[in-house]
Coordinates of C-alpha atoms in Angstrom, one line a residue:
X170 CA 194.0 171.3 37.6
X171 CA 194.2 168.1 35.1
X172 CA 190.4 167.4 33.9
X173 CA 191.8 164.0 34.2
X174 CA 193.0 164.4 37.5
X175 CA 189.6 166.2 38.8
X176 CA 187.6 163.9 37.5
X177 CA 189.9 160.7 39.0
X178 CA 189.5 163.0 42.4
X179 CA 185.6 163.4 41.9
X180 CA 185.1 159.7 41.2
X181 CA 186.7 158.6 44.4
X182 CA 185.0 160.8 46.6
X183 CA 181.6 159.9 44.6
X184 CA 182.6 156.5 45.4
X185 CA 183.5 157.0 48.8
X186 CA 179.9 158.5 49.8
X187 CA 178.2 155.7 48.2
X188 CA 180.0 153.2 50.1
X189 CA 179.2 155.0 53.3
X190 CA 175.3 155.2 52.5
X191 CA 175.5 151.9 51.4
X192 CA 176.5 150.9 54.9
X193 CA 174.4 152.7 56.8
X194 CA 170.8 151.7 54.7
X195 CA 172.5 147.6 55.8
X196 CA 172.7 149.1 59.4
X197 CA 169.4 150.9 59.8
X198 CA 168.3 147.5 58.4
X199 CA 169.6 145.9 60.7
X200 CA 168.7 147.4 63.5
X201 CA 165.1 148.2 62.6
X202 CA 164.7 144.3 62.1
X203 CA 166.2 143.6 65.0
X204 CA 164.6 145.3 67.3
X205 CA 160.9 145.0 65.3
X206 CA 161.1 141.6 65.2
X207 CA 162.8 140.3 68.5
X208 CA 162.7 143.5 71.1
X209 CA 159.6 144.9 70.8
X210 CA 157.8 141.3 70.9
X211 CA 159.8 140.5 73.8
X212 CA 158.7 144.0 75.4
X213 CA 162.4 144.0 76.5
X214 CA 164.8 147.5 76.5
X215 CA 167.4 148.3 73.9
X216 CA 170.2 150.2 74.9
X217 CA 170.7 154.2 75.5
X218 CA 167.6 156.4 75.1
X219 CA 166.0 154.1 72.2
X220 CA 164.7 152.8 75.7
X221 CA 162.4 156.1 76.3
X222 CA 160.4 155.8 73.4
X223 CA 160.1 151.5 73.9
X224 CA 158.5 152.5 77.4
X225 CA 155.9 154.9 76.0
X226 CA 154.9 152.2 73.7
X227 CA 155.3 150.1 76.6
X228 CA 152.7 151.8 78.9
X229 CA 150.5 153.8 76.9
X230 CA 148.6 152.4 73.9
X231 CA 150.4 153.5 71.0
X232 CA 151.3 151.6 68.2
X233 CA 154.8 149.9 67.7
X234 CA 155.3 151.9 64.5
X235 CA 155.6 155.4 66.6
X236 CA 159.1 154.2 67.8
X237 CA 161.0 155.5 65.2
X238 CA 159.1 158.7 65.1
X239 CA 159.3 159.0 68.6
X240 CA 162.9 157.8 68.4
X241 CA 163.8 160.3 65.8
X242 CA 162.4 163.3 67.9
X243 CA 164.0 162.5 71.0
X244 CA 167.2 163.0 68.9
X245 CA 166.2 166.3 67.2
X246 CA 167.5 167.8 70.5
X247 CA 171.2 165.9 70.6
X248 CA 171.7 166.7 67.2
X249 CA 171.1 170.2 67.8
X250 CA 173.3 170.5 70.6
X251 CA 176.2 168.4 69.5
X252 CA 176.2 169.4 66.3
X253 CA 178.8 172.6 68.3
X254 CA 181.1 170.1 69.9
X255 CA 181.7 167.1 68.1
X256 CA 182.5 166.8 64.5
X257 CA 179.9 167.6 62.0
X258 CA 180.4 164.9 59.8
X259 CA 179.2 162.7 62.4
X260 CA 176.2 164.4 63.3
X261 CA 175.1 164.8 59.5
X262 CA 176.0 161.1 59.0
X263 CA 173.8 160.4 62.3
X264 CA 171.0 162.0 61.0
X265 CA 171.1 160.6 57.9
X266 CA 171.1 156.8 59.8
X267 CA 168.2 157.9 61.7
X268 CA 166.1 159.0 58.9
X269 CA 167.1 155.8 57.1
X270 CA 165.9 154.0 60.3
X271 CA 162.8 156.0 60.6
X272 CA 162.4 154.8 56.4
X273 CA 162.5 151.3 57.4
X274 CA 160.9 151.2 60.5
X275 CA 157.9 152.3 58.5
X276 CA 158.0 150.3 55.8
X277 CA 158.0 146.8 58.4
X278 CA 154.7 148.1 59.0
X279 CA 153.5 146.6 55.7
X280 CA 155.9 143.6 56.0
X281 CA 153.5 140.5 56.6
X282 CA 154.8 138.5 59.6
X283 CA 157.5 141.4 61.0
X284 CA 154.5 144.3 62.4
X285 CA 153.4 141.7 64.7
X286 CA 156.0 139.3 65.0
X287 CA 157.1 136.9 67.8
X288 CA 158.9 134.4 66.8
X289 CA 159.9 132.6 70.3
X290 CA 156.0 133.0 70.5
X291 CA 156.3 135.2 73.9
X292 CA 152.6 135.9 73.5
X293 CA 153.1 139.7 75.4
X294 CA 150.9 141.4 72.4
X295 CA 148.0 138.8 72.5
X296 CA 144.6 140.4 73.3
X297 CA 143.4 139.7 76.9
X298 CA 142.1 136.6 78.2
X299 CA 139.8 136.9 80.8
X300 CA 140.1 140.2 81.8
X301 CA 143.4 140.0 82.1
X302 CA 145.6 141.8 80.2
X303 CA 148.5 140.9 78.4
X304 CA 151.4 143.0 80.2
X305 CA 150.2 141.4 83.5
X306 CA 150.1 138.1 82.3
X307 CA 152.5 135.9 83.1
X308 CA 155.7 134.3 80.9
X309 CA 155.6 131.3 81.3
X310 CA 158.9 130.4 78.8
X311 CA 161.6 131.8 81.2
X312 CA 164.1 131.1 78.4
X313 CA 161.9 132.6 75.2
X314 CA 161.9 135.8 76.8
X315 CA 165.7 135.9 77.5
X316 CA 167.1 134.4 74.5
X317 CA 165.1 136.7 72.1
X318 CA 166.3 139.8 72.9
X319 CA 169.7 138.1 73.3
X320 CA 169.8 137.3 69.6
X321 CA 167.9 140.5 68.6
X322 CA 171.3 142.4 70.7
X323 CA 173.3 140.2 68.1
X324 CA 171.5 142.0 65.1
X325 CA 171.0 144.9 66.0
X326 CA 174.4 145.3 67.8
X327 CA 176.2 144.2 64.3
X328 CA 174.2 147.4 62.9
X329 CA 175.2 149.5 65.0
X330 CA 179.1 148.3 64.9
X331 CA 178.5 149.8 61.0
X332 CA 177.2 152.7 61.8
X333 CA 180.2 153.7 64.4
X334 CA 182.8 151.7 61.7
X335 CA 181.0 154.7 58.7
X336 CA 181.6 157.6 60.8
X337 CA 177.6 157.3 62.0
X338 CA 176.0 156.2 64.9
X339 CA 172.3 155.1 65.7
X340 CA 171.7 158.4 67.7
X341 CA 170.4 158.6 71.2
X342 CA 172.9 157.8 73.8
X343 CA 175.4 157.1 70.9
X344 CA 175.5 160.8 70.3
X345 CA 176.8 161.3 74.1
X346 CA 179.0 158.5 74.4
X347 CA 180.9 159.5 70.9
X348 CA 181.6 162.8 72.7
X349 CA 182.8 161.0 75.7
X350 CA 184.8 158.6 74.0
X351 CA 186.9 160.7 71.5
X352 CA 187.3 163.4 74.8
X353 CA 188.9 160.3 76.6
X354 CA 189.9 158.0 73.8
X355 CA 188.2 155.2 75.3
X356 CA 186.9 152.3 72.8
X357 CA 182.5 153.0 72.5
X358 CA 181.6 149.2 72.9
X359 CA 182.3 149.9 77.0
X360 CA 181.1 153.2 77.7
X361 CA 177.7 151.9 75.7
X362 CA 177.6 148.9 78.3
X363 CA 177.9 151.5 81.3
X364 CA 174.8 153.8 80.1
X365 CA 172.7 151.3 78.2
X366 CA 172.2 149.5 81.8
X367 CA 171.5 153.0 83.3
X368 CA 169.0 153.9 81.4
X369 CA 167.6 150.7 80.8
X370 CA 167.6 149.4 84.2
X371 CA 165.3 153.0 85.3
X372 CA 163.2 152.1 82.4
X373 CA 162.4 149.3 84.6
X374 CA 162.4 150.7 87.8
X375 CA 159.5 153.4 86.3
X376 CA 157.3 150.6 84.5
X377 CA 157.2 148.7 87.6
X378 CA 156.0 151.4 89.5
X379 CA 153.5 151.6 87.1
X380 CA 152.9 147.8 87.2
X381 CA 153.3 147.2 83.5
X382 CA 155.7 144.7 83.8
X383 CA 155.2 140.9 82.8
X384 CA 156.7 138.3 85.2
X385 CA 157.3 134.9 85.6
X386 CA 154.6 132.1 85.9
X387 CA 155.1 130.2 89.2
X388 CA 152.2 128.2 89.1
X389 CA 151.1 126.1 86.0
X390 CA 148.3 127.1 84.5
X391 CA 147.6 130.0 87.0
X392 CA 147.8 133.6 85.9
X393 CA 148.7 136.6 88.6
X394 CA 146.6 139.8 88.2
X395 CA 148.7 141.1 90.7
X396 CA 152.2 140.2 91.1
X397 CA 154.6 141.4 93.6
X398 CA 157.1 144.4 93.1
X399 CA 159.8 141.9 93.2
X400 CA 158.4 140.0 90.9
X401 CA 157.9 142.8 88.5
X402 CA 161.7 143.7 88.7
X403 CA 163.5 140.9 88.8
X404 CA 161.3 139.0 85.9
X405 CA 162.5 138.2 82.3
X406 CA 162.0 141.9 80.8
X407 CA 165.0 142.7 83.2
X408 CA 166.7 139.5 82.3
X409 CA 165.9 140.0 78.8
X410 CA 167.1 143.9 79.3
X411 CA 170.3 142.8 80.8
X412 CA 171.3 140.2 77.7
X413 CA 170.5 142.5 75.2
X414 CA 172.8 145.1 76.8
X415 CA 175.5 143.1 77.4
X416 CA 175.6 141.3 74.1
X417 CA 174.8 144.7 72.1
X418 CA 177.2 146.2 73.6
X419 CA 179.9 143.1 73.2
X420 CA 179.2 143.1 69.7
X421 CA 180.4 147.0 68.9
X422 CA 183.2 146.3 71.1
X423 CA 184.4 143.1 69.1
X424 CA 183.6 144.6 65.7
X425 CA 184.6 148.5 66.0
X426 CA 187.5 148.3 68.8
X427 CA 187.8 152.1 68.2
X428 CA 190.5 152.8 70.4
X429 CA 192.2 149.5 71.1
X430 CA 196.2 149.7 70.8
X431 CA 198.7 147.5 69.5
X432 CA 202.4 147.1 69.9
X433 CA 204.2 145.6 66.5
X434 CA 208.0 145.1 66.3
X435 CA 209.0 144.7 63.1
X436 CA 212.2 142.4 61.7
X437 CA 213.3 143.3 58.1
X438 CA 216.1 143.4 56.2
X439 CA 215.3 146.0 54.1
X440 CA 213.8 148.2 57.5
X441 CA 215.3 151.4 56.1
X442 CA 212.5 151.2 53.2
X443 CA 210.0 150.0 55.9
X444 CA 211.5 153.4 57.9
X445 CA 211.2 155.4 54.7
X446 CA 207.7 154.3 54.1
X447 CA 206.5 154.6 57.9
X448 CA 207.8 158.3 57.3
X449 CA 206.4 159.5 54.7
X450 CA 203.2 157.8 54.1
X451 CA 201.5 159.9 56.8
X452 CA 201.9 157.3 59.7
X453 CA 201.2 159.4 62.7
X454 CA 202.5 157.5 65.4
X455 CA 206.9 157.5 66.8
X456 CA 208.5 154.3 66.5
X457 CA 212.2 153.4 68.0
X458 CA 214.6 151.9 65.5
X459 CA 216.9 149.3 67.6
X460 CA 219.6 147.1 66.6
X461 CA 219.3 143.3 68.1
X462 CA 221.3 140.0 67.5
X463 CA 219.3 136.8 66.3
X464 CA 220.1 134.1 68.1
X465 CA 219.1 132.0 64.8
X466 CA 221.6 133.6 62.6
X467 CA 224.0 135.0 65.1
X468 CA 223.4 138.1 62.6
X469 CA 222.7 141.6 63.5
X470 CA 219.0 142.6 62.4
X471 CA 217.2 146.1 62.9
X472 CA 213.9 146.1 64.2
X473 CA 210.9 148.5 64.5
X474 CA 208.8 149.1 67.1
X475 CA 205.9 150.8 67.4
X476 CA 202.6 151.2 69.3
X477 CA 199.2 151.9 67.0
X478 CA 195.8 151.5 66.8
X479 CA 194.2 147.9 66.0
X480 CA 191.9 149.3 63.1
X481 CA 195.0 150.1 61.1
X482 CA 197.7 147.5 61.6
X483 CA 196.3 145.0 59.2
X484 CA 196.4 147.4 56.4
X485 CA 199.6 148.8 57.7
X486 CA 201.4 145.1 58.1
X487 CA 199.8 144.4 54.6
X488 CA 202.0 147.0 53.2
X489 CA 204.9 146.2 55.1
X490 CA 205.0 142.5 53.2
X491 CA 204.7 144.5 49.8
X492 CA 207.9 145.8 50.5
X493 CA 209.7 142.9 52.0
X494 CA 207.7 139.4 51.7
X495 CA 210.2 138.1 54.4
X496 CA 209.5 140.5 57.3
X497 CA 208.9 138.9 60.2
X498 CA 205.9 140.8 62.4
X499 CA 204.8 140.7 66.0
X500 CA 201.9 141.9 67.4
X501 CA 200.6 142.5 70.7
X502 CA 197.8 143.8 72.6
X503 CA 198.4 147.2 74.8
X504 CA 196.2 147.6 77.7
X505 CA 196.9 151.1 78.6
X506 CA 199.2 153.9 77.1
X507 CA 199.9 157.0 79.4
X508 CA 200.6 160.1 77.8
X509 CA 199.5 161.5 74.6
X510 CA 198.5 159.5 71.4
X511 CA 197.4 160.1 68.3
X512 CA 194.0 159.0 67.3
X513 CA 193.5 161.9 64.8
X514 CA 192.4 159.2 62.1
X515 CA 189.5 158.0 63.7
X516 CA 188.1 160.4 65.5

């Protein structure tokens, strides 16, 4: 092979790797900070199994910088297992992110004003006050407690849209659900939603059996040593639980709509080249070639149409103007498709 050539090869691929670790040291970034500095103050549940390691911290008394270790460990198993039955470029990438994640988890240890942050001043990891501790004390911000987790979900869920948009994932749950969704071609962002609020809701269900959950104050100026079950489980770590879930969850499915279709028809002129190029540039999807009268022009004009996946028509309807500036292009959302398609690209 052409030195030249090997080396152009080389360079790209070099180039390619970087880009990916690149992205994933932003979205380990992001998602460390995010939950450091806006979950863990708000003693509210993140999404998937990052939730069994948060309750341990929770309930017992170790420090906030075991989460990533713990996290990490809880995954060790996952990896192992999936590592036979999903693609192995995922789970190396996945491992990577969660060593990456582990790295900065750590290192916002020695970050003045992120170990102990609260920035909606929440107050959940004050020292007690008269004998009464700070997970049975109440809230009495209804809307701090919500609203910080909610914009925490915004962060972190924009880190892990990376991830899933570099071939990675944060781990955990993420790990299952990517099995899932490439079995049944079904877009992450709502399978996430669906186990997030499993596991996170039994989260809660266990620390209120273990009355470890704060709630909210009723009475000005009181404080409750002993609230109510109800109390417990419908306070603001489950309303807190349930934005961060939701908007999370919302944010991978906006940013990395994996499997979401689209139909284009395509109007051209010069559709045989558009034909040519759809053939032979590796498009992997069929597409019907139909003649139709313009009502404009009273002309006869070929049109394309074809069904494919919304993370490749803007590059795809890009090229198609390189090759005729005047093509005229519609495109529209496809709930369902019934029958086989190929997603081999993205999976």
């Amino acid at each position: 092979m052409n030195k030249k050539y090997t080396y152009i090869i080389n360079n790209k691929i070099t180039r390619k790797w970087a880009r990916i670790i690149f992205a994933l040291l932003i979205s380990s970034f992001l998602f460390a900070f995010g939950m450091k500095f806006f979950i863990s103050s708000a003693k509210t549940f993140s999404s998937g199994l990052g939730a069994i390691p948060q309750l341990i911290t929770y309930i017992t008394s170790l420090d906030q910088k075991y989460f990533s270790i713990l996290y990490l460990a809880i995954n060790i198993p996952l990896l192992i297992v999936f590592y036979f039955l999903v693609k192995k470029k995922f789970i190396i990438l996945t491992f990577l992110w969660l060593l990456l994640q582990l790295g900065w988890g750590q290192t916002m240890e020695f970050i003045p004003g992120i170990k102990s942050a609260d920035p909606f001043a929440i107050g959940l990891y004050d020292k007690p006050i008269n004998g009464i501790s700070a997970s049975e004390r109440m809230v009495t911000e209804k809307w701090a407690i919500i609203v910080q987790p909610m914009i925490g979900a915004i962060i972190s869920g924009i880190g892990m849209s990376i991830a899933w948009k570099f071939g990675a994932s944060t781990g955990g749950s993420d790990i299952i659900i990517y099995y899932i969704s490439t079995k049944k071609q079904k877009s992450p962002g709502k399978i996430i939603t669906v186990m997030s609020l499993g596991v996170a809701l039994t989260m809660i269900i266990i620390q209120t059996s273990m009355k470890q959950v704060p709630v909210f104050q009723t009475n000005q100026g009181t404080k409750f040593s002993n609230p109510t079950s109800a109390q417990m489980l419908f306070g603001p770590i489950t309303w807190g639980t349930l934005g961060y879930v939701f908007v999370s969850s919302a944010m991978v499915s906006i940013l990395y709509p994996k499997y979401k279709k689209v139909e284009v028809m395509i109007s051209s002129s010069k559709y045989e080249q558009i034909a040519k190029y759809l053939k032979y540039s590796g498009y992997k999807h069929g597409y019907n070639i139909s003649s139709v009268k313009s009502g404009y022009t009273d002309k006869e004009v070929k049109t394309i149409r074809t069904v494919m996946l919304f993370l490749e028509h803007k590059d795809i309807v890009k090229k198609l103007r390189e090759i005729d500036p005047n093509v005229w292009v519609s495109v529209t959302i496809v709930k369902n498709v019934y029958g086989n398609f190929n997603a081999i690209m993205i999976d």
